[in-house]
Amino acid sequence: MIGLISATAAGAAARDRLAAAWPERTRVYEGPVGEAVRAAFAECEQVVCFLATGAVVRLLAPLLAGKAADPGVVCVDEGGRFAVSLLGGHAGGANALAREVGEVLGAEPVVTTATDAAGLPGLDTLGLPYEGAVAAVSRALLDGEPVALETEVIWPLPPLPVAPQGAYTIRVTDRAVAAGEREVLLRPPSLVVGVGASKGAPAEEVLGLVEEALREAGLSPRSVAELATVDAKAEEPGIVAAAERLGVPLVTYSAGELAAVEVPNPSDAPLAAVGTPSVAEAAALVRGGELLVPKRKSAARPAMATCAVVRRPGRGRLAVVGLGPGARDLLTPRAAAELRRASVLVGLDQYVDQIRDLLRPGTRVLESGLGAEEERARTAVAEARAGHAVALIGSGDAGVYAMASPALAEASDDIDVVGVPGVTAALAAGAVLGAPLGHDHVSISLSDLHTPWEVIERRVRAAAESDLVVTFYNPRSRGRDWQLPKALAILAGHREPTTPVGVVRNASRPDEAARVTTLAALDPATVDMMTVVTVGNTATREIAGRMVTPRGYRWQASREEAK
C-alpha cells in the first residue's frame, strides 16, 4: 500500500489525483502531518508526501530503522513539478515510484541514486537474493574499476560493465558459499526440491529433510525456486507448511505427468499410494534439469518424507522489440525498458544507431547490415539459448515484415520469448495522411525477394476485388521498378481514377514528406523503399486535404444524400 500525505490545498489536489489514478494501491492519511507521516511510515510499503523535503526529513529522522526495513518515500513539491526519491530508492522502490508518480502528475522524477544516475542496474534491484559487499562492488562499477562476473549458474542478467578479471567480483551461484570481502553473491532461483510425504507427516520432518539435503549438497536455500510434489499431496499440511517456511511456492503435477518421467530410483510404494513410481525425483525432474540430490528419506522411524533436488538451467530471454517508425517519441516505454534490460542487443546497424544512447553500459551489441535478417535471427536465438537476456530489434512493429517471424521460426520452447509491439509504418503514415485506415484494410509488401510475384499479384487482385484500402510496403527500389505500376493497374481496374492515394516518405522522421494524390495522377517514379503508399477504397475521400475512409458505407451515403 502507498500512503499519501499532504498539508496544503495544492498538495491535497495533487494527492487526490494520484489517489484517483491508483484507487487500489493508495490510502490517504488525514489529520496533523506529523501523525500522518508516522502512521503511514509504520503501515505502508511506500509513502508519497506532498511536502517540502526538509520537512519530511525532519519528520522521518526519528523513525528510520535501516535500509532493509524502511519504506520507500517520495516527495512532491507544492507546484507539482518534481517527484523526489527521498528514501529507499532501491530497497523501498522509491526510484521506480518517483517515475510512476511523475507520469501521473506530469512531474519530473528526481533520482539521485548513483547507479541509476549512471544508467547502471543496482545489484540489489535485479530481483535475485544477494549477499556480500554490494556498496563496494557498486562503487567499483561506478568508478570504472574492473569487476569480474563469474557465472557458476547461467542466468539472464541485465547489462553490467564487467571484465574477465578484476579485484572485485559478482558471482552468480546457488552454492552455499560465503561472499568474499570484495564480492557480491547473486542467488538465482535455480533449485527445485521435489518432496513426497506420508499422510500426516510433520512439517518439521519435511523441512528438516529439505534443509539437511541442501546443506549436505552444499547448496543455498536462497536459490530454492519451488517445492514440487504430486497433486494428491497438494494440501498435505506438512508439505504446505514447509513451502511456507521456506518462502517458496508449492507446485504440483498429476500422477500421470510424474509417471512419464524417467528416474533413477522408482519405487512400488508411491505407485500403489498415488499412482506414480516416483514423487520426489519425478516432481523435481518433470521440467528438466540436473539431479543433484537423488531421492533420500528423512531420518525418522518410520520415515514419512522423501526429497530430491534438481538444478534447472536458467532460461534465456528473447525480447523481439519494435522500435516504431523512427521518431523517438513513438518508441514505446515498454520497448525502451526492454532495451535497458537486455545484456545483448541484436539488430540492423542503422536501427542500432537510432537507440544506441538508450543502452546501458555493458550491453553487448551485435549489429550487421542489410540482407542479414536470417543470420541476425539465428544469432539472437543462440544468445538466448546461452542464457542471456537478448533484445532483437526491428523497425515499426517487429512482427510486421520484420524480425519476429524469422526469429520465432528459429526459436523453440527452451527459451522465453517476449513480443514488444511498435507503431508500424502504415499507422505512422496513416496518421500523417488523416484517416485512410478507418475501415477494413490490408498491408501488402511488393518485394518479391522472399515471395513469388505470382503470389503477390493474387493478393493485390483479391484486395482490389474486395474493396479494401491497401497499404503497400517496399513499393519500389532501383532493382524493382515495375511491381508498383503493375499493382496500381490492378487496383485501377476496380476503382475510379480519382481514388485518393497517400504517399508518405520517412513517416515521423525529420525529413518526412507526405502528399495526397489520386490513382490516376500518382507517378511511381516518385516512390522509393522509404515510402509507404496507401490506396483508398471506393468510399475513401479527400476532405480538407486529408485522406478519409469512413467507418461505414452508410455514413458516406448519408453525406451524398445531404448534398
Coordinates of C-alpha atoms in Angstrom, one line a residue:
M1 CA 0.0 0.0 0.0
I2 CA 1.1 3.6 -0.7
G3 CA 0.4 6.2 1.9
L4 CA -0.5 9.7 0.7
I5 CA 0.1 12.7 2.9
S6 CA -0.4 16.5 2.2
A7 CA -0.5 19.7 4.2
T8 CA -1.9 22.3 1.8
A9 CA -4.8 22.7 -0.7
A10 CA -2.5 22.4 -3.7
G11 CA -0.9 19.3 -2.2
A12 CA -4.3 17.8 -1.5
A13 CA -5.3 18.4 -5.1
A14 CA -2.3 16.5 -6.4
R15 CA -2.7 13.9 -3.7
D16 CA -6.3 13.3 -4.8
R17 CA -5.3 13.0 -8.5
L18 CA -2.8 10.2 -7.5
A19 CA -5.4 8.5 -5.3
A20 CA -8.0 8.6 -8.2
A21 CA -5.4 7.1 -10.6
W22 CA -4.4 4.3 -8.1
P23 CA -7.5 3.6 -6.0
E24 CA -6.4 0.0 -5.2
R25 CA -2.8 1.0 -4.3
T26 CA -3.2 4.1 -2.2
R27 CA -4.5 5.2 1.2
V28 CA -5.0 8.9 2.1
Y29 CA -3.8 9.9 5.6
E30 CA -5.6 12.9 7.0
G31 CA -5.0 14.9 10.2
P32 CA -1.9 16.5 11.6
V33 CA 1.1 16.0 9.3
G34 CA 3.4 14.5 11.9
E35 CA 0.9 11.9 13.0
A36 CA 0.0 11.1 9.4
V37 CA 3.7 10.6 8.5
R38 CA 4.3 8.3 11.5
A39 CA 1.2 6.2 10.7
A40 CA 1.9 5.8 7.0
F41 CA 5.6 5.0 7.7
A42 CA 4.5 2.2 10.0
E43 CA 1.7 0.8 7.9
C44 CA 2.7 1.2 4.3
E45 CA 5.3 -0.2 2.0
Q46 CA 5.7 3.2 0.3
V47 CA 4.8 6.8 1.1
V48 CA 4.3 9.9 -1.1
C49 CA 4.5 13.2 0.8
F50 CA 3.2 16.3 -0.9
L51 CA 5.6 18.4 1.4
A52 CA 8.9 20.0 1.3
T53 CA 11.8 17.6 1.5
G54 CA 13.3 19.4 4.5
A55 CA 10.1 19.0 6.5
V56 CA 9.8 15.3 5.5
V57 CA 13.5 14.7 6.5
R58 CA 12.9 16.1 10.0
L59 CA 9.7 14.0 10.4
L60 CA 11.3 10.8 9.2
A61 CA 14.6 11.0 11.1
P62 CA 13.4 9.5 14.4
L63 CA 11.6 6.7 12.5
L64 CA 14.5 5.3 10.4
A65 CA 15.3 1.7 11.2
G66 CA 17.5 0.6 8.3
K67 CA 17.7 0.1 4.6
A68 CA 16.0 -3.3 4.6
A69 CA 13.1 -2.2 6.8
D70 CA 12.2 1.4 5.9
P71 CA 9.5 2.1 3.3
G72 CA 10.3 4.0 0.1
V73 CA 9.5 7.7 0.4
V74 CA 8.8 10.1 -2.5
C75 CA 8.3 13.9 -2.0
V76 CA 6.3 16.0 -4.4
D77 CA 6.8 19.8 -4.3
E78 CA 4.0 22.3 -3.8
G79 CA 3.9 23.2 -7.5
G80 CA 3.8 19.5 -8.6
R81 CA 6.9 20.0 -10.7
F82 CA 9.2 17.3 -9.2
A83 CA 8.8 13.9 -7.7
V84 CA 11.9 13.3 -5.5
S85 CA 13.0 9.8 -4.5
L86 CA 14.0 10.7 -0.9
L87 CA 14.4 7.3 0.9
G88 CA 14.6 3.7 -0.1
G89 CA 15.4 4.3 -3.7
H90 CA 16.2 0.6 -4.4
A91 CA 15.1 -1.5 -1.4
G92 CA 11.9 0.5 -0.9
G93 CA 11.2 1.0 -4.6
A94 CA 11.2 4.8 -4.3
N95 CA 13.1 5.4 -7.6
A96 CA 10.5 3.5 -9.6
L97 CA 7.7 5.1 -7.6
A98 CA 9.1 8.6 -8.4
R99 CA 8.9 7.8 -12.1
E100 CA 5.4 6.4 -11.8
V101 CA 4.2 9.5 -9.8
G102 CA 5.9 11.7 -12.4
E103 CA 3.9 10.0 -15.2
V104 CA 0.6 10.5 -13.5
L105 CA 1.2 14.1 -12.3
G106 CA 3.4 15.4 -15.1
A107 CA 6.2 15.9 -12.7
E108 CA 9.9 15.4 -13.3
P109 CA 11.3 12.4 -11.4
V110 CA 14.4 13.2 -9.4
V111 CA 16.6 10.2 -8.7
T112 CA 20.0 10.6 -7.1
T113 CA 21.0 7.0 -6.5
A114 CA 24.4 6.7 -8.1
T115 CA 23.8 3.6 -10.2
D116 CA 20.6 5.0 -11.6
A117 CA 22.2 8.3 -12.4
A118 CA 25.0 6.4 -14.3
G119 CA 22.5 4.1 -16.1
L120 CA 23.6 1.0 -14.2
P121 CA 21.2 -1.5 -12.7
G122 CA 21.6 -1.7 -8.9
L123 CA 22.9 -5.1 -7.8
D124 CA 20.1 -5.0 -5.2
T125 CA 17.4 -4.4 -7.8
L126 CA 18.0 -7.4 -10.1
G127 CA 15.2 -9.5 -8.4
L128 CA 17.7 -12.0 -7.1
P129 CA 18.6 -12.6 -3.4
Y130 CA 22.1 -11.1 -2.8
E131 CA 24.8 -11.3 -0.2
G132 CA 28.1 -9.5 0.2
A133 CA 29.7 -6.2 -0.5
V134 CA 27.0 -4.5 -2.6
A135 CA 28.1 -1.0 -1.8
A136 CA 31.8 -1.7 -2.5
V137 CA 31.2 -3.6 -5.8
S138 CA 28.7 -1.0 -7.0
R139 CA 31.2 1.8 -6.3
A140 CA 33.8 -0.1 -8.3
L141 CA 31.4 -0.4 -11.2
L142 CA 30.7 3.3 -11.0
D143 CA 34.4 4.2 -10.8
G144 CA 35.2 2.1 -13.8
E145 CA 37.3 -0.4 -11.9
P146 CA 37.5 -3.9 -13.4
V147 CA 34.7 -6.1 -11.9
A148 CA 34.7 -9.8 -12.8
L149 CA 31.5 -11.7 -13.5
E150 CA 31.6 -15.4 -12.5
T151 CA 28.5 -17.3 -13.6
E152 CA 28.6 -20.7 -11.9
V153 CA 24.9 -20.9 -12.9
I154 CA 23.9 -19.3 -16.2
W155 CA 21.1 -16.8 -15.6
P156 CA 19.8 -13.9 -17.7
L157 CA 21.1 -10.7 -16.2
P158 CA 20.7 -7.1 -17.3
P159 CA 23.9 -5.5 -18.8
L160 CA 26.8 -4.9 -16.4
P161 CA 30.1 -3.3 -17.4
V162 CA 32.2 -6.3 -16.2
A163 CA 35.6 -7.6 -17.2
P164 CA 37.2 -11.0 -17.5
Q165 CA 39.2 -10.4 -14.3
G166 CA 39.1 -7.8 -11.6
A167 CA 39.8 -7.1 -7.9
Y168 CA 36.0 -7.1 -7.4
T169 CA 33.7 -9.9 -8.3
I170 CA 30.0 -10.6 -9.0
R171 CA 29.3 -14.3 -8.6
V172 CA 26.1 -15.9 -9.7
T173 CA 25.9 -19.1 -7.7
D174 CA 23.4 -21.4 -5.9
R175 CA 26.2 -23.0 -3.8
A176 CA 26.3 -22.4 0.0
V177 CA 29.4 -20.3 0.0
A178 CA 30.3 -17.1 1.8
A179 CA 30.9 -13.9 0.0
G180 CA 34.5 -12.6 -0.1
E181 CA 35.4 -9.1 1.1
R182 CA 35.1 -7.6 -2.4
E183 CA 32.4 -9.9 -3.7
V184 CA 28.7 -9.9 -4.3
L185 CA 26.8 -13.2 -4.5
L186 CA 23.7 -13.3 -6.6
R187 CA 21.4 -16.3 -5.8
P188 CA 19.4 -17.4 -8.9
P189 CA 16.2 -19.4 -8.3
S190 CA 17.8 -22.5 -9.9
L191 CA 16.9 -25.2 -7.4
V192 CA 13.8 -27.3 -7.4
V193 CA 13.1 -29.6 -4.4
G194 CA 10.8 -32.5 -5.1
V195 CA 9.1 -33.8 -2.0
G196 CA 6.9 -36.7 -1.1
A197 CA 5.3 -37.4 2.3
S198 CA 3.1 -39.9 4.0
K199 CA -0.3 -38.6 5.3
G200 CA 0.2 -36.6 8.4
A201 CA 4.0 -36.1 8.0
P202 CA 5.1 -33.3 10.4
A203 CA 6.2 -30.1 8.8
E204 CA 9.4 -30.3 10.9
E205 CA 10.3 -33.6 9.4
V206 CA 9.7 -32.4 5.8
L207 CA 11.5 -29.1 6.4
G208 CA 14.4 -30.7 8.3
L209 CA 14.9 -33.2 5.4
V210 CA 15.0 -30.5 2.8
E211 CA 17.4 -28.3 4.8
E212 CA 19.6 -31.3 5.5
A213 CA 19.7 -32.3 1.8
L214 CA 20.6 -28.8 0.8
R215 CA 23.3 -28.4 3.5
E216 CA 25.0 -31.7 2.7
A217 CA 25.0 -31.0 -1.0
G218 CA 26.5 -27.5 -0.4
L219 CA 23.5 -25.7 -1.8
S220 CA 22.0 -22.4 -0.7
P221 CA 18.3 -22.4 0.5
R222 CA 18.1 -18.9 -1.0
S223 CA 18.3 -20.4 -4.5
V224 CA 15.3 -22.7 -4.0
A225 CA 12.7 -21.7 -6.5
E226 CA 9.9 -24.1 -5.5
L227 CA 8.8 -27.2 -3.8
A228 CA 7.2 -29.7 -6.1
T229 CA 5.1 -32.8 -5.5
V230 CA 2.2 -34.9 -6.8
D231 CA -1.2 -33.2 -6.9
A232 CA -2.6 -35.7 -4.4
K233 CA -0.4 -34.1 -1.8
A234 CA -1.3 -30.5 -2.7
E235 CA -2.9 -30.0 0.6
E236 CA -0.7 -32.2 2.8
P237 CA -0.2 -29.9 5.8
G238 CA 3.5 -30.8 6.4
I239 CA 4.4 -30.1 2.8
V240 CA 2.4 -26.9 2.6
A241 CA 3.9 -25.6 5.9
A242 CA 7.4 -26.5 4.7
A243 CA 6.9 -24.4 1.5
E244 CA 5.6 -21.5 3.5
R245 CA 8.5 -21.6 5.9
L246 CA 11.0 -21.7 3.0
G247 CA 9.1 -18.8 1.4
V248 CA 8.6 -20.6 -2.0
P249 CA 5.6 -21.7 -3.9
L250 CA 4.3 -25.3 -3.8
V251 CA 3.9 -26.7 -7.4
T252 CA 2.0 -29.9 -8.1
Y253 CA 1.8 -32.3 -11.0
S254 CA -0.6 -35.1 -11.8
A255 CA 0.4 -38.7 -11.2
G256 CA 0.3 -39.3 -15.0
E257 CA 2.8 -36.5 -15.6
L258 CA 5.2 -37.8 -12.9
A259 CA 4.8 -41.4 -14.1
A260 CA 6.1 -40.4 -17.5
V261 CA 9.4 -39.0 -16.0
E262 CA 12.4 -41.4 -16.1
V263 CA 14.0 -41.5 -12.6
P264 CA 16.9 -43.4 -11.2
N265 CA 15.1 -44.6 -8.1
P266 CA 11.5 -45.7 -8.8
S267 CA 9.5 -47.4 -6.0
D268 CA 6.4 -49.6 -5.7
A269 CA 5.2 -47.7 -2.6
P270 CA 4.3 -44.4 -4.2
L271 CA 2.9 -46.3 -7.3
A272 CA 0.4 -48.0 -5.0
A273 CA -0.3 -44.9 -3.0
V274 CA -0.7 -42.1 -5.6
G275 CA -0.3 -43.8 -9.0
T276 CA 3.3 -42.9 -9.9
P277 CA 6.6 -44.9 -9.1
S278 CA 8.3 -41.7 -8.1
V279 CA 7.2 -38.5 -6.4
A280 CA 10.2 -36.6 -5.1
E281 CA 12.6 -37.3 -8.0
A282 CA 9.9 -37.1 -10.7
A283 CA 8.4 -33.8 -9.4
A284 CA 11.9 -32.3 -9.3
L285 CA 12.8 -33.5 -12.8
V286 CA 9.5 -33.1 -14.6
R287 CA 10.6 -29.9 -16.3
G288 CA 14.2 -31.0 -16.9
G289 CA 17.4 -30.2 -15.2
E290 CA 20.3 -31.9 -13.4
L291 CA 19.7 -34.2 -10.5
L292 CA 22.0 -33.0 -7.7
V293 CA 20.5 -34.9 -4.8
P294 CA 18.8 -38.3 -5.6
K295 CA 15.8 -39.4 -3.5
R296 CA 16.6 -39.5 0.1
K297 CA 14.4 -40.3 3.1
S298 CA 14.0 -38.5 6.4
A299 CA 15.8 -39.9 9.4
A300 CA 12.6 -40.6 11.4
R301 CA 11.4 -44.1 12.0
P302 CA 9.4 -44.8 10.1
A303 CA 10.4 -42.2 7.6
M304 CA 7.5 -40.1 6.5
A305 CA 9.1 -37.8 4.0
T306 CA 11.3 -38.0 0.9
C307 CA 13.0 -35.3 -1.2
A308 CA 15.3 -34.8 -4.2
V309 CA 17.0 -31.7 -5.5
V310 CA 17.4 -30.6 -9.2
R311 CA 19.2 -27.7 -10.7
R312 CA 17.3 -26.2 -13.6
P313 CA 19.3 -24.2 -16.1
G314 CA 18.4 -20.5 -16.4
R315 CA 16.1 -19.9 -19.3
G316 CA 17.4 -17.3 -21.7
R317 CA 15.1 -14.5 -22.7
L318 CA 14.5 -13.1 -26.1
A319 CA 12.6 -9.9 -26.5
V320 CA 11.6 -9.1 -30.0
V321 CA 11.3 -5.3 -30.0
G322 CA 9.6 -3.0 -32.4
L323 CA 11.3 0.5 -32.5
G324 CA 8.4 2.3 -34.3
P325 CA 8.8 4.3 -37.5
G326 CA 11.8 6.3 -36.3
A327 CA 10.7 9.2 -34.1
R328 CA 11.9 8.8 -30.6
D329 CA 8.6 9.8 -29.1
L330 CA 6.9 6.9 -31.0
L331 CA 9.2 4.4 -29.3
T332 CA 7.0 2.9 -26.6
P333 CA 8.0 2.9 -22.9
R334 CA 7.9 -0.9 -22.9
A335 CA 10.4 -1.0 -25.8
A336 CA 12.7 1.4 -24.0
A337 CA 12.5 -0.8 -20.9
E338 CA 13.4 -3.9 -22.9
L339 CA 16.4 -2.2 -24.4
R340 CA 17.7 -1.3 -20.9
R341 CA 17.0 -4.8 -19.7
A342 CA 18.9 -6.7 -22.4
S343 CA 22.5 -7.6 -21.9
V344 CA 22.8 -8.5 -25.6
L345 CA 21.3 -6.4 -28.4
V346 CA 21.0 -7.8 -32.0
G347 CA 19.9 -5.6 -34.9
L348 CA 20.5 -3.9 -38.2
D349 CA 23.3 -1.3 -37.9
Q350 CA 21.1 1.7 -38.8
Y351 CA 18.4 0.7 -36.3
V352 CA 21.1 0.2 -33.6
D353 CA 22.3 3.8 -34.2
Q354 CA 18.8 5.1 -33.5
I355 CA 18.7 3.8 -30.0
R356 CA 22.3 3.4 -29.0
D357 CA 22.0 6.2 -26.4
L358 CA 19.3 4.2 -24.6
L359 CA 21.5 1.2 -23.9
R360 CA 23.0 0.6 -20.5
P361 CA 26.8 0.4 -20.0
G362 CA 27.9 -3.2 -20.6
T363 CA 25.4 -4.0 -23.3
R364 CA 26.9 -6.2 -25.9
V365 CA 25.9 -5.1 -29.4
L366 CA 25.8 -7.5 -32.3
E367 CA 25.0 -5.5 -35.4
S368 CA 25.0 -6.3 -39.1
G369 CA 24.0 -4.8 -42.4
L370 CA 21.1 -5.2 -44.9
G371 CA 20.4 -8.6 -46.1
A372 CA 21.4 -10.5 -43.0
E373 CA 18.0 -10.9 -41.4
E374 CA 18.1 -14.7 -41.0
E375 CA 21.6 -14.5 -39.6
R376 CA 20.5 -11.9 -37.0
A377 CA 17.6 -14.1 -36.1
R378 CA 19.8 -17.2 -35.6
T379 CA 22.3 -15.1 -33.6
A380 CA 19.6 -13.7 -31.3
V381 CA 18.1 -17.2 -30.6
A382 CA 21.6 -18.7 -30.0
E383 CA 22.4 -15.9 -27.5
A384 CA 19.2 -16.5 -25.6
R385 CA 19.8 -20.3 -25.6
A386 CA 23.2 -19.5 -23.9
G387 CA 21.2 -18.0 -21.0
H388 CA 21.4 -14.3 -21.9
A389 CA 18.7 -11.6 -21.9
V390 CA 18.5 -10.6 -25.6
A391 CA 16.7 -7.9 -27.5
L392 CA 16.3 -8.3 -31.2
I393 CA 15.2 -5.1 -32.7
G394 CA 13.3 -4.1 -35.9
S395 CA 11.6 -1.0 -37.2
G396 CA 7.9 -0.4 -36.9
D397 CA 6.4 -3.5 -35.3
A398 CA 8.9 -6.4 -35.2
G399 CA 6.1 -8.7 -36.2
V400 CA 5.2 -6.9 -39.4
Y401 CA 7.6 -7.5 -42.2
A402 CA 10.4 -7.6 -39.7
M403 CA 12.4 -9.8 -37.3
A404 CA 9.8 -11.6 -35.2
S405 CA 8.9 -14.1 -37.9
P406 CA 12.4 -15.4 -38.7
A407 CA 13.4 -15.3 -35.0
L408 CA 10.4 -17.4 -33.9
A409 CA 10.9 -19.8 -36.7
E410 CA 14.3 -20.5 -35.1
A411 CA 13.2 -20.5 -31.5
S412 CA 11.9 -23.5 -29.6
D413 CA 10.4 -23.8 -26.1
D414 CA 13.8 -23.8 -24.4
I415 CA 13.8 -20.0 -24.2
D416 CA 11.3 -17.4 -23.0
V417 CA 10.1 -15.1 -25.8
V418 CA 8.5 -11.7 -25.3
G419 CA 7.0 -9.6 -28.1
V420 CA 7.1 -5.9 -27.8
P421 CA 4.7 -4.1 -30.2
G422 CA 5.7 -1.0 -32.1
V423 CA 4.0 1.7 -34.2
T424 CA 4.0 0.4 -37.8
A425 CA 4.9 2.4 -40.8
A426 CA 1.4 2.0 -42.1
L427 CA 0.0 3.5 -38.9
A428 CA 2.5 6.3 -38.8
A429 CA 1.8 7.2 -42.5
G430 CA -2.0 6.9 -41.8
A431 CA -1.8 9.4 -39.0
V432 CA 0.1 11.8 -41.3
L433 CA -2.5 11.4 -44.1
G434 CA -5.6 11.7 -42.0
A435 CA -7.7 8.6 -41.5
P436 CA -7.2 6.4 -44.6
L437 CA -7.4 3.2 -42.5
G438 CA -10.8 4.0 -40.9
H439 CA -12.4 0.8 -42.4
D440 CA -11.1 -2.6 -43.4
H441 CA -7.6 -2.5 -44.8
V442 CA -4.7 -4.7 -45.8
S443 CA -0.9 -4.3 -46.0
I444 CA 0.9 -5.9 -48.9
S445 CA 4.7 -6.0 -49.5
L446 CA 5.6 -5.6 -53.1
S447 CA 9.1 -7.1 -52.6
D448 CA 9.4 -10.4 -54.4
L449 CA 12.8 -11.3 -52.8
H450 CA 11.0 -13.7 -50.5
T451 CA 7.6 -14.1 -52.1
P452 CA 7.0 -15.0 -55.7
W453 CA 5.3 -12.2 -57.7
E454 CA 2.5 -14.5 -58.7
V455 CA 1.5 -14.8 -55.1
I456 CA 1.8 -11.0 -54.5
E457 CA -0.3 -10.3 -57.6
R458 CA -3.0 -12.7 -56.5
R459 CA -3.2 -10.9 -53.1
V460 CA -3.4 -7.5 -54.8
R461 CA -6.3 -8.7 -57.0
A462 CA -8.1 -10.1 -54.0
A463 CA -7.7 -6.7 -52.2
A464 CA -8.9 -4.9 -55.3
E465 CA -12.0 -7.1 -55.8
S466 CA -12.9 -6.9 -52.1
D467 CA -12.6 -3.1 -52.0
L468 CA -10.0 -3.0 -49.2
V469 CA -7.9 0.0 -48.5
V470 CA -4.3 -1.1 -49.5
T471 CA -1.0 -0.1 -47.9
F472 CA 2.0 -1.0 -50.0
Y473 CA 5.2 -1.7 -48.2
N474 CA 8.6 -2.0 -50.1
P475 CA 6.8 -0.4 -53.1
R476 CA 9.8 0.3 -55.4
S477 CA 13.6 0.2 -55.5
R478 CA 16.2 0.6 -58.2
G479 CA 16.1 -3.1 -58.9
R480 CA 12.3 -3.4 -58.7
D481 CA 10.7 -0.7 -60.6
W482 CA 7.8 -2.4 -62.4
Q483 CA 5.9 -4.0 -59.5
L484 CA 4.2 -0.8 -58.2
P485 CA 2.9 0.2 -61.6
K486 CA 1.5 -3.3 -62.1
A487 CA -0.2 -3.3 -58.7
L488 CA -1.7 0.2 -59.3
A489 CA -3.0 -1.0 -62.6
I490 CA -4.8 -4.0 -60.9
L491 CA -6.4 -1.6 -58.4
A492 CA -7.4 0.8 -61.2
G493 CA -9.5 -2.0 -62.8
H494 CA -11.8 -1.8 -59.8
R495 CA -11.6 1.8 -58.6
E496 CA -12.1 5.3 -60.1
P497 CA -9.1 7.2 -61.4
T498 CA -10.0 9.9 -58.7
T499 CA -9.5 7.4 -55.8
P500 CA -7.3 9.1 -53.2
V501 CA -3.8 7.8 -52.8
G502 CA -1.5 8.8 -49.9
V503 CA 2.3 8.8 -50.3
V504 CA 4.4 9.2 -47.2
R505 CA 8.2 9.1 -47.2
N506 CA 10.1 8.7 -43.9
A507 CA 7.0 8.9 -41.7
S508 CA 7.7 10.6 -38.4
R509 CA 11.3 11.3 -39.2
P510 CA 12.8 14.8 -39.6
D511 CA 12.7 14.6 -43.4
E512 CA 9.2 13.4 -43.5
A513 CA 7.3 14.2 -46.7
A514 CA 3.7 13.5 -47.5
R515 CA 1.1 14.2 -50.1
V516 CA -2.4 13.1 -51.2
T517 CA -2.8 12.4 -54.9
T518 CA -5.0 10.2 -57.0
L519 CA -4.8 6.7 -58.5
A520 CA -4.5 8.3 -62.0
A521 CA -2.1 11.0 -61.1
L522 CA 0.4 9.0 -59.0
D523 CA 3.9 8.8 -60.6
P524 CA 5.5 5.6 -59.4
A525 CA 8.9 7.1 -60.2
T526 CA 8.5 9.4 -57.2
V527 CA 8.3 6.4 -54.8
D528 CA 11.2 4.5 -53.2
M529 CA 11.8 2.0 -50.5
M530 CA 11.5 4.6 -47.7
T531 CA 7.9 5.3 -48.9
V532 CA 4.6 3.9 -47.8
V533 CA 1.8 4.1 -50.4
T534 CA -1.8 3.9 -49.2
V535 CA -4.6 3.5 -51.8
G536 CA -8.1 4.2 -50.7
N537 CA -11.2 2.1 -51.4
T538 CA -14.3 3.3 -53.3
A539 CA -15.6 5.1 -50.2
T540 CA -12.3 7.0 -49.4
R541 CA -12.5 10.7 -49.9
E542 CA -10.1 13.7 -49.7
I543 CA -11.6 16.1 -47.2
A544 CA -9.8 19.4 -46.4
G545 CA -6.6 17.9 -47.8
R546 CA -6.8 14.8 -45.7
M547 CA -7.4 11.3 -46.8
V548 CA -10.5 9.8 -45.0
T549 CA -12.1 6.4 -45.2
P550 CA -15.5 6.4 -43.5
R551 CA -16.1 3.7 -40.9
G552 CA -19.2 2.6 -42.8
Y553 CA -20.7 3.0 -46.2
R554 CA -23.9 4.2 -44.7
W555 CA -22.1 7.3 -43.4
Q556 CA -20.8 8.1 -46.9
A557 CA -24.3 7.5 -48.4
S558 CA -25.9 10.0 -46.0
R559 CA -23.4 12.6 -46.9
E560 CA -24.1 12.2 -50.6
E561 CA -27.9 12.4 -50.0
A562 CA -27.4 15.6 -47.9
K563 CA -25.8 17.2 -51.0

